[in-house]
Tab-separated table of C-alpha atoms in Angstrom:
chain	number	residue	atom	x	y	z
A	1	MET	CA	-66.764	-66.347	-75.407
A	2	ASN	CA	-66.766	-68.011	-78.828
A	3	CYS	CA	-64.304	-70.857	-78.907
A	4	SER	CA	-63.893	-70.998	-82.658
A	5	LEU	CA	-60.303	-72.062	-82.525
A	6	GLY	CA	-60.645	-75.036	-84.752
A	7	THR	CA	-61.444	-78.485	-83.661
A	8	CYS	CA	-61.754	-77.665	-79.942
A	9	GLU	CA	-59.467	-80.372	-78.668
A	10	SER	CA	-59.885	-81.417	-75.082
A	11	LEU	CA	-57.271	-79.029	-73.733
A	12	VAL	CA	-58.716	-76.120	-75.663
A	13	ASP	CA	-62.173	-77.111	-74.477
A	14	TRP	CA	-60.863	-76.990	-70.987
A	15	VAL	CA	-59.328	-73.595	-71.667
A	16	CYS	CA	-62.596	-72.363	-73.136
A	17	ARG	CA	-64.469	-73.449	-70.060
A	18	ARG	CA	-61.966	-71.630	-67.866
A	19	VAL	CA	-62.222	-68.561	-70.051
A	20	ASN	CA	-65.969	-68.544	-69.666
A	21	GLN	CA	-65.473	-68.691	-65.937
A	22	THR	CA	-62.707	-66.134	-65.546
A	23	GLY	CA	-63.123	-63.898	-68.608
A	24	THR	CA	-59.580	-63.697	-69.983
A	25	VAL	CA	-57.596	-66.088	-72.067
A	26	SER	CA	-54.220	-65.328	-70.610
A	27	GLU	CA	-55.391	-65.766	-67.048
A	28	SER	CA	-56.974	-69.047	-67.903
A	29	VAL	CA	-53.870	-70.252	-69.631
A	30	ASN	CA	-51.810	-69.161	-66.670
A	31	GLU	CA	-54.023	-71.144	-64.412
A	32	SER	CA	-54.097	-74.101	-66.740
A	33	LEU	CA	-50.352	-74.310	-66.497
A	34	ASP	CA	-50.260	-73.574	-62.848
A	35	GLN	CA	-47.398	-75.553	-61.523
A	36	GLU	CA	-49.057	-75.999	-58.173
A	37	VAL	CA	-52.032	-77.663	-59.803
A	38	ASP	CA	-49.764	-80.056	-61.637
A	39	VAL	CA	-47.789	-80.812	-58.499
A	40	GLU	CA	-50.976	-81.571	-56.650
A	41	LEU	CA	-52.115	-83.877	-59.421
A	42	LEU	CA	-48.857	-85.770	-59.276
A	43	GLN	CA	-49.068	-86.058	-55.521
A	44	ARG	CA	-52.563	-87.478	-55.834
A	45	MET	CA	-51.353	-89.857	-58.513
A	46	ALA	CA	-48.623	-90.998	-56.139
A	47	ARG	CA	-51.405	-92.002	-53.738
A	48	GLY	CA	-53.090	-93.996	-56.468
A	49	ASP	CA	-55.663	-91.425	-57.546
A	50	LYS	CA	-56.611	-92.427	-61.063
A	51	GLU	CA	-58.823	-89.417	-61.568
A	52	ALA	CA	-55.805	-87.231	-60.962
A	53	PHE	CA	-53.979	-89.170	-63.655
A	54	ALA	CA	-56.870	-88.681	-66.033
A	55	ALA	CA	-56.758	-84.928	-65.420
A	56	PHE	CA	-52.977	-84.859	-65.878
A	57	TYR	CA	-53.316	-86.830	-69.093
A	58	ASP	CA	-55.928	-84.394	-70.405
A	59	ARG	CA	-53.599	-81.483	-69.736
A	60	TYR	CA	-50.484	-82.918	-71.310
A	61	ALA	CA	-51.409	-85.665	-73.757
A	62	ALA	CA	-51.399	-83.327	-76.753
A	63	LEU	CA	-48.046	-81.834	-75.822
A	64	LEU	CA	-46.429	-85.185	-75.187
A	65	PHE	CA	-47.931	-86.874	-78.226
A	66	SER	CA	-46.884	-84.027	-80.464
A	67	ILE	CA	-43.297	-84.213	-79.251
A	68	ILE	CA	-43.248	-87.992	-79.583
A	69	PHE	CA	-44.675	-87.791	-83.096
A	70	ARG	CA	-42.169	-85.108	-84.021
A	71	ILE	CA	-39.423	-87.554	-83.080
A	72	LEU	CA	-40.875	-90.758	-84.519
A	73	ASN	CA	-43.052	-89.473	-87.370
A	74	ASP	CA	-45.142	-92.621	-87.119
A	75	GLN	CA	-48.688	-92.707	-85.760
A	76	LYS	CA	-48.709	-96.249	-84.409
A	77	GLU	CA	-45.267	-96.052	-82.861
A	78	SER	CA	-46.129	-92.685	-81.326
A	79	GLU	CA	-49.300	-94.108	-79.772
A	80	ASP	CA	-47.316	-96.969	-78.270
A	81	VAL	CA	-44.719	-94.619	-76.874
A	82	LEU	CA	-47.314	-92.248	-75.424
A	83	GLN	CA	-48.851	-95.210	-73.689
A	84	GLU	CA	-45.484	-96.290	-72.289
A	85	ALA	CA	-44.645	-92.747	-71.223
A	86	SER	CA	-48.023	-92.304	-69.557
A	87	LEU	CA	-47.656	-95.513	-67.587
A	88	LEU	CA	-44.175	-94.463	-66.557
A	89	ILE	CA	-45.460	-91.066	-65.420
A	90	TRP	CA	-48.106	-92.875	-63.369
A	91	GLU	CA	-45.513	-95.191	-61.891
A	92	LYS	CA	-42.907	-92.490	-61.234
A	93	ALA	CA	-45.340	-90.010	-59.708
A	94	THR	CA	-44.324	-91.491	-56.369
A	95	VAL	CA	-40.765	-90.230	-56.783
A	96	TYR	CA	-41.556	-86.842	-58.304
A	97	THR	CA	-40.718	-83.791	-56.202
A	98	PRO	CA	-40.799	-80.132	-57.299
A	99	SER	CA	-37.047	-79.993	-56.698
A	100	ILE	CA	-36.425	-82.007	-59.851
A	101	GLY	CA	-38.286	-79.540	-62.046
A	102	LYS	CA	-41.679	-78.468	-63.216
A	103	PRO	CA	-44.198	-81.266	-63.795
A	104	SER	CA	-44.456	-80.231	-67.436
A	105	SER	CA	-40.689	-80.436	-67.952
A	106	TRP	CA	-40.569	-83.722	-66.076
A	107	ALA	CA	-43.300	-85.238	-68.211
A	108	VAL	CA	-41.780	-83.900	-71.424
A	109	THR	CA	-38.412	-85.422	-70.493
A	110	ILE	CA	-39.983	-88.821	-69.835
A	111	ALA	CA	-41.878	-88.756	-73.119
A	112	ARG	CA	-38.901	-87.546	-75.085
A	113	ASN	CA	-36.584	-90.171	-73.637
A	114	LYS	CA	-39.088	-92.915	-74.369
A	115	ALA	CA	-39.354	-91.700	-77.939
A	116	ILE	CA	-35.592	-91.639	-78.355
A	117	ASP	CA	-35.352	-95.168	-76.925
A	118	ARG	CA	-37.941	-96.267	-79.449
A	119	ILE	CA	-36.197	-94.558	-82.334
A	120	ARG	CA	-32.969	-96.319	-81.465
A	121	PHE	CA	-34.799	-99.625	-81.175
A	122	LEU	CA	-36.433	-99.109	-84.540
A	123	GLN	CA	-33.161	-98.107	-86.113
A	124	ARG	CA	-31.700	-101.348	-84.944
A	125	GLN	CA	-34.699	-103.120	-86.381
A	126	ASN	CA	-34.355	-101.164	-89.643
A	127	ARG	CA	-37.989	-100.334	-89.591
A	128	LEU	CA	-37.789	-96.618	-89.079
A	129	VAL	CA	-38.968	-94.427	-91.907
A	130	GLU	CA	-36.377	-91.697	-92.243
A	131	LYS	CA	-38.834	-88.933	-92.861
A	132	ALA	CA	-38.282	-86.428	-90.172
A	133	ALA	CA	-40.997	-83.846	-89.925
A	134	THR	CA	-39.170	-80.579	-90.092
A	135	GLU	CA	-40.317	-77.210	-89.068
A	136	GLY	CA	-38.666	-74.816	-91.453
A	137	GLU	CA	-38.137	-71.147	-91.021
A	138	GLY	CA	-41.056	-69.179	-92.374
A	139	ASN	CA	-43.070	-72.358	-92.773
A	140	GLU	CA	-44.825	-72.427	-89.446
A	141	PRO	CA	-47.717	-74.836	-89.168
A	142	VAL	CA	-51.203	-73.403	-88.760
A	143	ARG	CA	-51.273	-74.654	-85.230
A	144	SER	CA	-48.622	-75.825	-82.858
A	145	VAL	CA	-48.735	-77.251	-79.409
A	146	ARG	CA	-47.388	-73.963	-78.240
A	147	ASP	CA	-50.493	-72.208	-79.388
A	148	SER	CA	-52.806	-74.527	-77.536
A	149	VAL	CA	-50.746	-74.887	-74.425
A	150	TYR	CA	-49.688	-71.299	-73.890
A	151	GLY	CA	-52.399	-69.382	-75.590
A	152	ARG	CA	-52.016	-67.022	-78.573
A	153	GLU	CA	-50.527	-64.123	-76.700
A	154	LYS	CA	-47.676	-65.948	-75.044
A	155	ALA	CA	-47.256	-68.294	-77.975
A	156	GLU	CA	-46.323	-65.350	-80.146
A	157	LEU	CA	-43.699	-64.229	-77.648
A	158	ILE	CA	-42.307	-67.722	-77.551
A	159	ARG	CA	-42.286	-67.921	-81.333
A	160	VAL	CA	-40.207	-64.760	-81.513
A	161	ALA	CA	-37.802	-66.045	-78.892
A	162	ILE	CA	-37.263	-69.252	-80.827
A	163	THR	CA	-36.974	-67.433	-84.145
A	164	ASP	CA	-34.349	-65.167	-82.654
A	165	LEU	CA	-32.282	-68.200	-81.763
A	166	PRO	CA	-29.370	-68.445	-84.229
A	167	THR	CA	-29.933	-71.240	-86.711
A	168	ASP	CA	-26.799	-73.167	-85.782
A	169	GLN	CA	-27.707	-73.127	-82.104
A	170	ARG	CA	-31.269	-74.215	-82.715
A	171	GLN	CA	-30.116	-76.899	-85.108
A	172	ALA	CA	-27.705	-78.389	-82.574
A	173	ILE	CA	-30.318	-78.376	-79.820
A	174	GLU	CA	-32.969	-79.932	-82.029
A	175	MET	CA	-30.600	-82.604	-83.275
A	176	ALA	CA	-29.980	-83.575	-79.669
A	177	PHE	CA	-33.544	-83.288	-78.427
A	178	PHE	CA	-35.573	-84.575	-81.359
A	179	LYS	CA	-33.120	-86.992	-82.924
A	180	GLY	CA	-31.409	-88.235	-79.784
A	181	LEU	CA	-27.941	-87.534	-81.113
A	182	THR	CA	-25.135	-87.186	-78.610
A	183	GLN	CA	-22.766	-84.241	-78.772
A	184	TYR	CA	-20.234	-86.500	-80.488
A	185	GLU	CA	-22.735	-87.649	-83.106
A	186	ILE	CA	-23.795	-84.067	-83.771
A	187	SER	CA	-20.167	-83.073	-84.169
A	188	GLU	CA	-19.637	-85.899	-86.619
A	189	THR	CA	-22.840	-85.221	-88.556
A	190	LEU	CA	-22.219	-81.505	-88.904
A	191	ARG	CA	-18.480	-82.011	-89.306
A	192	GLU	CA	-17.900	-79.408	-86.670
A	193	PRO	CA	-15.458	-79.586	-83.776
A	194	LEU	CA	-16.900	-80.966	-80.571
A	195	GLY	CA	-16.149	-77.745	-78.748
A	196	THR	CA	-18.166	-75.815	-81.312
A	197	VAL	CA	-21.164	-78.097	-80.857
A	198	LYS	CA	-20.997	-77.810	-77.074
A	199	ALA	CA	-20.742	-74.040	-77.277
A	200	ARG	CA	-23.745	-73.820	-79.623
A	201	ILE	CA	-25.916	-75.922	-77.366
A	202	ARG	CA	-24.840	-74.008	-74.291
A	203	ARG	CA	-25.355	-70.578	-75.860
A	204	GLY	CA	-28.624	-71.624	-77.436
A	205	MET	CA	-30.058	-72.953	-74.189
A	206	LEU	CA	-28.976	-69.897	-72.229
A	207	LYS	CA	-30.362	-67.532	-74.867
A	208	LEU	CA	-33.639	-69.379	-74.909
A	209	ARG	CA	-33.866	-69.236	-71.156
A	210	ALA	CA	-33.063	-65.540	-71.126
A	211	SER	CA	-35.637	-64.798	-73.833
A	212	LEU	CA	-38.346	-66.725	-72.045
A	213	GLU	CA	-37.470	-65.660	-68.547
A	214	GLY	CA	-40.662	-63.762	-68.013
A	215	LEU	CA	-42.757	-66.583	-69.331
A	216	LEU	CA	-41.242	-69.549	-67.534
B	1	MET	CA	-16.441	-76.448	-61.450
B	2	SER	CA	-16.614	-73.088	-63.210
B	3	GLN	CA	-19.945	-71.495	-63.987
B	4	GLU	CA	-19.345	-71.865	-67.699
B	5	ARG	CA	-18.632	-75.531	-67.304
B	6	LYS	CA	-21.797	-75.991	-65.255
B	7	GLU	CA	-23.827	-74.218	-67.908
B	8	GLU	CA	-22.274	-76.357	-70.610
B	9	LEU	CA	-22.958	-79.626	-68.827
B	10	ALA	CA	-26.452	-78.599	-67.796
B	11	SER	CA	-27.274	-77.538	-71.359
B	12	LEU	CA	-25.978	-80.801	-72.801
B	13	TYR	CA	-27.929	-82.768	-70.226
B	14	VAL	CA	-31.200	-80.944	-70.766
B	15	ALA	CA	-30.903	-81.079	-74.545
B	16	GLY	CA	-30.251	-84.819	-74.298
B	17	ALA	CA	-26.829	-84.596	-75.916
B	18	MET	CA	-24.983	-86.633	-73.297
B	19	THR	CA	-24.229	-90.300	-73.501
B	20	SER	CA	-25.849	-92.550	-70.865
B	21	ALA	CA	-22.651	-92.725	-68.879
B	22	GLU	CA	-22.189	-88.962	-69.000
B	23	ALA	CA	-25.790	-88.383	-67.944
B	24	GLN	CA	-25.450	-90.749	-64.988
B	25	ALA	CA	-22.250	-89.054	-63.866
B	26	PHE	CA	-23.893	-85.662	-64.200
B	27	GLU	CA	-26.894	-86.810	-62.183
B	28	ARG	CA	-24.556	-87.897	-59.402
B	29	GLU	CA	-22.957	-84.469	-59.572
B	30	MET	CA	-26.376	-82.824	-59.357
B	31	LEU	CA	-27.214	-84.666	-56.162
B	32	GLN	CA	-24.460	-82.742	-54.428
B	33	ASP	CA	-24.892	-79.369	-56.058
B	34	ALA	CA	-28.069	-77.407	-55.455
B	35	GLU	CA	-26.954	-74.652	-57.802
B	36	LEU	CA	-26.519	-77.167	-60.565
B	37	ARG	CA	-29.977	-78.595	-59.940
B	38	ALA	CA	-31.513	-75.129	-60.099
B	39	LEU	CA	-29.676	-74.436	-63.346
B	40	VAL	CA	-30.963	-77.676	-64.851
B	41	THR	CA	-34.511	-76.903	-63.740
B	42	SER	CA	-34.421	-73.477	-65.379
B	43	LEU	CA	-33.037	-74.879	-68.608
B	44	GLN	CA	-35.561	-77.694	-68.646
B	45	ALA	CA	-38.359	-75.168	-68.499
B	46	ALA	CA	-36.863	-73.394	-71.505
B	47	MET	CA	-36.475	-76.723	-73.285
B	48	THR	CA	-40.120	-77.548	-72.690
B	49	VAL	CA	-41.120	-74.286	-74.304
B	50	LEU	CA	-38.958	-75.026	-77.332
B	51	ALA	CA	-40.407	-78.511	-77.549
B	52	ALA	CA	-43.877	-77.031	-77.552
B	53	GLY	CA	-43.100	-75.489	-80.918
B	54	VAL	CA	-43.731	-78.799	-82.637
B	55	PRO	CA	-46.801	-79.230	-84.829
B	56	LEU	CA	-49.864	-80.093	-82.831
B	57	LYS	CA	-50.832	-83.714	-83.008
B	58	GLN	CA	-53.705	-85.051	-80.971
B	59	PRO	CA	-53.555	-88.599	-79.689
B	60	PRO	CA	-56.457	-90.823	-80.656
B	61	ALA	CA	-59.418	-90.507	-78.348
B	62	GLY	CA	-59.448	-94.199	-77.468
B	63	LEU	CA	-55.874	-94.191	-76.236
B	64	LYS	CA	-56.757	-92.646	-72.905
B	65	SER	CA	-59.160	-95.423	-72.019
B	66	GLU	CA	-56.557	-98.032	-73.005
B	67	ILE	CA	-54.063	-96.403	-70.701
B	68	MET	CA	-56.564	-96.141	-67.875
B	69	ALA	CA	-57.389	-99.820	-68.326
B	70	LYS	CA	-53.732	-100.757	-68.107
B	71	ILE	CA	-53.346	-98.754	-64.918
B	72	ALA	CA	-56.356	-100.499	-63.450
B	73	GLU	CA	-54.906	-103.883	-64.398
B	74	CYS	CA	-51.698	-103.165	-62.585
B	75	GLU	CA	-53.539	-102.549	-59.383
B	76	LYS	CA	-56.196	-105.266	-59.526
B	77	VAL	CA	-56.388	-107.075	-56.191
B	78	VAL	CA	-58.524	-110.151	-55.742
B	79	PRO	CA	-60.027	-110.001	-52.253
B	80	VAL	CA	-59.758	-113.187	-50.246
B	81	SER	CA	-63.049	-114.221	-48.727
B	82	PHE	CA	-63.684	-116.755	-46.051
B	83	THR	CA	-66.723	-118.956	-46.137
B	84	ALA	CA	-68.907	-118.765	-43.031
B	85	VAL	CA	-68.489	-121.398	-40.418
B	86	ASP	CA	-71.428	-123.775	-40.102
B	87	GLU	CA	-73.290	-122.518	-37.081
B	88	ARG	CA	-75.456	-125.655	-36.535
B	89	PRO	CA	-75.083	-126.753	-32.890
B	90	ARG	CA	-75.196	-130.467	-33.759
B	91	SER	CA	-71.918	-130.334	-35.586
B	92	ARG	CA	-70.151	-128.049	-33.152
B	93	TRP	CA	-68.730	-130.774	-30.878
B	94	LEU	CA	-67.552	-132.603	-33.954
B	95	LEU	CA	-65.738	-129.550	-35.114
B	96	TRP	CA	-64.092	-129.145	-31.723
B	97	ALA	CA	-63.080	-132.774	-31.740
B	98	LEU	CA	-61.622	-132.448	-35.165
B	99	ALA	CA	-59.802	-129.307	-34.138
B	100	ALA	CA	-58.389	-131.065	-31.078
B	101	CYS	CA	-57.226	-134.010	-33.160
B	102	PHE	CA	-55.690	-131.686	-35.612
B	103	ALA	CA	-53.898	-129.838	-32.821
B	104	VAL	CA	-52.547	-133.090	-31.400
B	105	LEU	CA	-51.406	-134.115	-34.823
B	106	VAL	CA	-49.677	-130.808	-35.347
B	107	VAL	CA	-47.932	-131.022	-31.996
B	108	TYR	CA	-46.867	-134.606	-32.661
B	109	GLN	CA	-45.526	-133.694	-36.060
B	110	GLN	CA	-43.743	-130.706	-34.658
B	111	ASN	CA	-42.184	-132.846	-31.990
B	112	MET	CA	-41.042	-135.353	-34.558
B	113	GLY	CA	-39.788	-132.486	-36.593
B	114	PHE	CA	-37.826	-131.081	-33.697
B	115	GLN	CA	-36.317	-134.471	-32.911
B	116	THR	CA	-35.280	-134.903	-36.499
B	117	GLN	CA	-33.887	-131.403	-36.489
B	118	THR	CA	-31.931	-132.081	-33.317
B	119	ALA	CA	-30.459	-135.261	-34.745
B	120	ASP	CA	-29.521	-133.412	-37.888
B	121	MET	CA	-27.872	-130.644	-35.942
B	122	GLU	CA	-25.917	-133.098	-33.829
B	123	ALA	CA	-24.693	-134.823	-36.952
B	124	GLN	CA	-23.696	-131.480	-38.407
B	125	LEU	CA	-21.848	-130.586	-35.230
B	126	ALA	CA	-19.925	-133.845	-35.285
B	127	GLU	CA	-19.049	-133.253	-38.898
B	128	ALA	CA	-17.931	-129.706	-38.121
B	129	ARG	CA	-15.670	-130.992	-35.330
B	130	SER	CA	-14.191	-133.567	-37.622
B	131	GLU	CA	-13.649	-130.891	-40.243
B	132	GLN	CA	-11.956	-128.702	-37.677
B	133	GLN	CA	-9.559	-131.481	-36.767
B	134	ARG	CA	-8.744	-131.999	-40.406
B	135	PHE	CA	-8.041	-128.294	-40.819
B	136	GLN	CA	-5.788	-128.282	-37.793
B	137	SER	CA	-3.831	-131.174	-39.168
B	138	LEU	CA	-3.608	-129.488	-42.545
B	139	THR	CA	-2.443	-126.266	-40.921
B	140	GLY	CA	0.391	-128.163	-39.241
B	141	ILE	CA	1.449	-129.730	-42.516
B	142	LEU	CA	1.327	-126.397	-44.317
B	143	SER	CA	3.368	-124.719	-41.581
B	144	ALA	CA	6.057	-127.368	-41.914
B	145	LYS	CA	6.077	-126.974	-45.687
B	146	LEU	CA	6.314	-123.220	-45.305
B	147	ALA	CA	9.382	-123.615	-43.075
B	148	ASP	CA	10.974	-125.863	-45.691
B	149	GLN	CA	10.252	-123.369	-48.427
B	150	GLU	CA	11.795	-120.537	-46.424
B	151	LYS	CA	14.921	-122.620	-45.858
B	152	LEU	CA	15.121	-123.333	-49.553
B	153	LEU	CA	14.685	-119.670	-50.336
B	154	ARG	CA	17.566	-118.734	-48.071
B	155	SER	CA	19.729	-121.355	-49.690
B	156	MET	CA	18.815	-120.066	-53.127
B	157	SER	CA	19.654	-116.514	-52.060
B	158	ALA	CA	23.137	-117.624	-51.033
B	159	THR	CA	23.570	-119.430	-54.330
B	160	ASN	CA	22.387	-116.309	-56.111
B	161	GLN	CA	25.106	-114.288	-54.463
B	162	LEU	CA	27.749	-116.770	-55.482
B	163	LEU	CA	26.511	-116.756	-59.020
B	164	ALA	CA	26.593	-112.988	-59.063
B	165	MET	CA	30.220	-113.008	-57.960
B	166	GLU	CA	31.147	-115.538	-60.576
B	167	LEU	CA	29.416	-113.517	-63.212
B	168	THR	CA	31.388	-110.456	-62.225
B	169	GLN	CA	34.594	-112.458	-62.495
B	170	ILE	CA	33.588	-113.725	-65.879
B	171	LYS	CA	32.938	-110.220	-67.040
B	172	GLU	CA	36.323	-109.192	-65.707
B	173	SER	CA	38.035	-112.073	-67.451
B	174	ASP	CA	36.270	-111.097	-70.663
B	175	ARG	CA	37.768	-107.691	-70.244
B	176	LEU	CA	41.124	-109.100	-69.536
B	177	ALA	CA	40.830	-111.170	-72.641
B	178	ASN	CA	40.859	-107.928	-74.622
B	179	LEU	CA	44.155	-106.801	-73.120
B	180	ARG	CA	47.594	-107.356	-74.659
B	181	ILE	CA	50.847	-106.621	-72.871
B	182	ALA	CA	54.220	-106.010	-74.413
B	183	LEU	CA	57.598	-105.851	-72.740
B	184	LEU	CA	59.922	-103.628	-74.742
B	185	ASN	CA	63.623	-104.182	-74.328
B	186	SER	CA	66.392	-101.700	-75.021
B	187	LEU	CA	68.082	-101.759	-78.365
B	188	LEU	CA	70.569	-99.080	-77.346
B	189	ALA	CA	73.999	-99.963	-76.288
B	190	ASP	CA	74.245	-96.811	-74.254
B	191	SER	CA	70.918	-97.441	-72.443
B	192	PRO	CA	70.930	-101.155	-71.759
B	193	LYS	CA	68.691	-100.777	-68.757
B	194	ALA	CA	65.953	-98.993	-70.639
B	195	VAL	CA	62.741	-100.957	-70.523
B	196	ALA	CA	59.111	-100.299	-71.253
B	197	VAL	CA	55.808	-102.022	-70.724
B	198	SER	CA	52.793	-101.448	-72.938
B	199	VAL	CA	49.308	-102.584	-71.855
B	200	TRP	CA	46.921	-102.401	-74.793
B	201	ASP	CA	43.099	-102.678	-74.588
B	202	ASN	CA	41.989	-103.728	-78.013
B	203	GLN	CA	38.292	-103.178	-77.202
B	204	LYS	CA	38.790	-99.625	-76.018
B	205	GLN	CA	41.601	-98.927	-78.526
B	206	THR	CA	43.688	-97.279	-75.829
B	207	GLY	CA	46.753	-98.310	-73.900
B	208	VAL	CA	49.091	-97.413	-71.110
B	209	PHE	CA	52.841	-97.104	-71.739
B	210	HIS	CA	55.398	-97.162	-68.948
B	211	VAL	CA	59.088	-96.432	-69.583
B	212	GLU	CA	62.044	-96.554	-67.231
B	213	ASN	CA	65.720	-95.717	-67.578
B	214	LEU	CA	65.492	-94.311	-71.067
B	215	LYS	CA	67.966	-91.498	-71.575
B	216	PRO	CA	66.395	-88.101	-72.029
B	217	LEU	CA	66.695	-86.622	-75.489
B	218	PRO	CA	68.114	-83.210	-76.318
B	219	ALA	CA	65.873	-80.364	-77.346
B	220	GLY	CA	64.549	-80.705	-80.850
B	221	LYS	CA	63.960	-84.427	-80.527
B	222	ASP	CA	61.160	-86.662	-79.272
B	223	TYR	CA	60.654	-90.343	-78.682
B	224	GLN	CA	57.753	-91.755	-80.734
B	225	LEU	CA	55.684	-94.843	-79.956
B	226	TRP	CA	54.584	-97.170	-82.744
B	227	VAL	CA	52.083	-100.032	-82.948
B	228	ILE	CA	52.701	-102.707	-85.541
B	229	ASP	CA	49.409	-104.106	-86.901
B	230	PRO	CA	49.731	-106.591	-89.772
B	231	GLN	CA	46.795	-105.011	-91.567
B	232	TYR	CA	48.851	-101.894	-92.197
B	233	LYS	CA	51.985	-101.660	-94.342
B	234	THR	CA	53.625	-99.196	-91.998
B	235	PRO	CA	53.650	-98.971	-88.202
B	236	VAL	CA	50.858	-96.914	-86.692
B	237	ASP	CA	51.783	-93.707	-84.911
B	238	ALA	CA	50.762	-93.812	-81.239
B	239	GLY	CA	52.160	-90.408	-80.250
B	240	VAL	CA	55.372	-88.736	-79.092
B	241	PHE	CA	56.696	-88.512	-75.546
B	242	GLN	CA	59.596	-87.355	-73.438
B	243	VAL	CA	61.056	-88.876	-70.312
B	244	ASP	CA	61.976	-87.100	-67.122
B	245	GLU	CA	65.510	-86.667	-65.857
B	246	LYS	CA	65.492	-90.211	-64.578
B	247	GLY	CA	64.428	-91.548	-67.897
B	248	ASN	CA	60.939	-92.444	-66.706
B	249	VAL	CA	57.501	-91.667	-67.993
B	250	ARG	CA	54.022	-93.159	-67.886
B	251	PHE	CA	51.257	-92.098	-70.220
B	252	GLU	CA	48.097	-93.229	-71.923
B	253	PHE	CA	48.145	-93.499	-75.668
B	254	LYS	CA	45.633	-93.806	-78.528
B	255	PRO	CA	46.937	-94.753	-81.967
B	256	ARG	CA	45.964	-92.625	-84.921
B	257	GLN	CA	44.392	-95.615	-86.685
B	258	THR	CA	42.153	-98.444	-85.556
B	259	ILE	CA	44.136	-101.406	-84.433
B	260	ALA	CA	42.844	-104.890	-85.153
B	261	ALA	CA	45.818	-106.739	-83.715
B	262	ALA	CA	48.593	-105.033	-81.761
B	263	ASN	CA	51.370	-107.530	-82.424
B	264	THR	CA	54.420	-105.378	-81.674
B	265	PHE	CA	55.230	-102.107	-79.994
B	266	ALA	CA	58.299	-100.040	-80.757
B	267	VAL	CA	59.858	-96.687	-79.800
B	268	THR	CA	62.058	-94.636	-82.112
B	269	GLU	CA	63.975	-91.440	-81.776
B	270	GLU	CA	62.474	-88.774	-84.023
B	271	PRO	CA	62.670	-85.049	-84.697
B	272	LYS	CA	60.523	-82.839	-82.477
B	273	GLY	CA	56.839	-83.540	-83.094
B	274	GLY	CA	57.437	-86.942	-84.615
B	275	ARG	CA	57.175	-88.320	-88.161
B	276	PRO	CA	54.433	-90.094	-90.065
B	277	THR	CA	56.668	-93.161	-90.477
B	278	PRO	CA	59.394	-94.376	-88.135
B	279	THR	CA	63.113	-93.886	-88.561
B	280	LEU	CA	63.926	-97.529	-88.211
B	281	ASP	CA	67.622	-97.078	-87.662
B	282	ARG	CA	66.807	-95.047	-84.608
B	283	MET	CA	64.680	-97.677	-82.916
B	284	VAL	CA	65.417	-97.657	-79.174
B	285	LEU	CA	62.864	-100.057	-77.693
B	286	ALA	CA	60.800	-102.896	-79.177
B	287	GLY	CA	58.816	-105.848	-77.973
B	288	ASN	CA	56.065	-108.266	-79.034
B	289	ALA	CA	52.687	-108.168	-77.451
B	290	LYS	CA	51.136	-111.124	-75.738
B	291	GLU	CA	47.663	-111.866	-74.422
B	292	LEU	CA	47.051	-112.004	-70.704
């Protein structure tokens, strides 16, 4: 198997190794995102297993850093926040249970919330550079986290699901998730009634879930 | 909570669109609702997938080791080690002697400590008893004061009642102050016993008129009541009336114009239905009004 996917980041390297062992990309990706594996890692982390943390970090650092950077658009700040989020994940592994969600979702939520806290702090400090990295329609980057995390096959399905999301729904969700705006702030920014904003977020989330049902 | 409402709240929560207070309230709600938790979990998974659409950005390679170092720092424990006891026999008895002395010293100090503690506790107990006595005395004083206050309150209640009665009387007298009464005497030779009383309420602009012994009029004629108010050039019409066979009648009247001062009341004999101005040569009763 020729792993000529670019720079062969650690996660991709890991995927390549799995591919060489199992023979298929999709199976390897499935396994790499195996929730049970992640749960086990977190349980080991809860017992103080630093090697488990290292493995968890290797699996999710790119995803978390990418999301943090998308929010902050600043390398140094993003590094600081990833560090804070990672330490918090280590600390909170003791309270994680599968009932509160998938490990990936749990980690993403922690990282996102840390990033939003930082953005608010920086806004208060007037040091934030207001250059939000946007991902426009028809202007997809060469490589996204999606591609590396889910593999090409599933990534394409996910891309279609997100593209099919109506623009207003996606916009409202992204304003909340990546900019940390509350429903009231979104309503004010878009000059739309609050009920409209709530409905867009609700419909968008449900549509996304329905589109990705087979993949989640 | 309806399903739609749950979906709305869960979506807002997962997208991060709630305020802190709203999120905390929702988390409390989730603790009691398994269906809600499952909904949130499913939406979070979808959110994670959406989030993964961001451009790929690798963290610097050195960051991992920094993080690992920080984790190690948090858990660094310095083991406590004990130095070995000197095993040389020559110094063993000395050690035991020292240990014994130390033990005696500890016991002595403890004993002194206990004695001091006991003395302290006795002093505290005495102080507590003294405090208790003071409280008892204070309680007695407060009880007596409370009884006095209750007595005063009762007295004030009685006074209140009296004041209320007086106030009512004052209000009544104010009302009475608005009343004017007129005694109208007969001006007819053939009805000398005719008499009338008019009670006029200037505030309400109404009055009561009582007539006795006034001869009934034939058909086609009415008696008419007039109020003389200096502000007007002519007497003010207060309505027509008829008496019964005994010459009596009592009625309420309201003049056609506002009366500022009802100085005089008069009754005239008029054609049926009355006239806008009185026929003065047919005046049958008249009288000046006085205040009560």
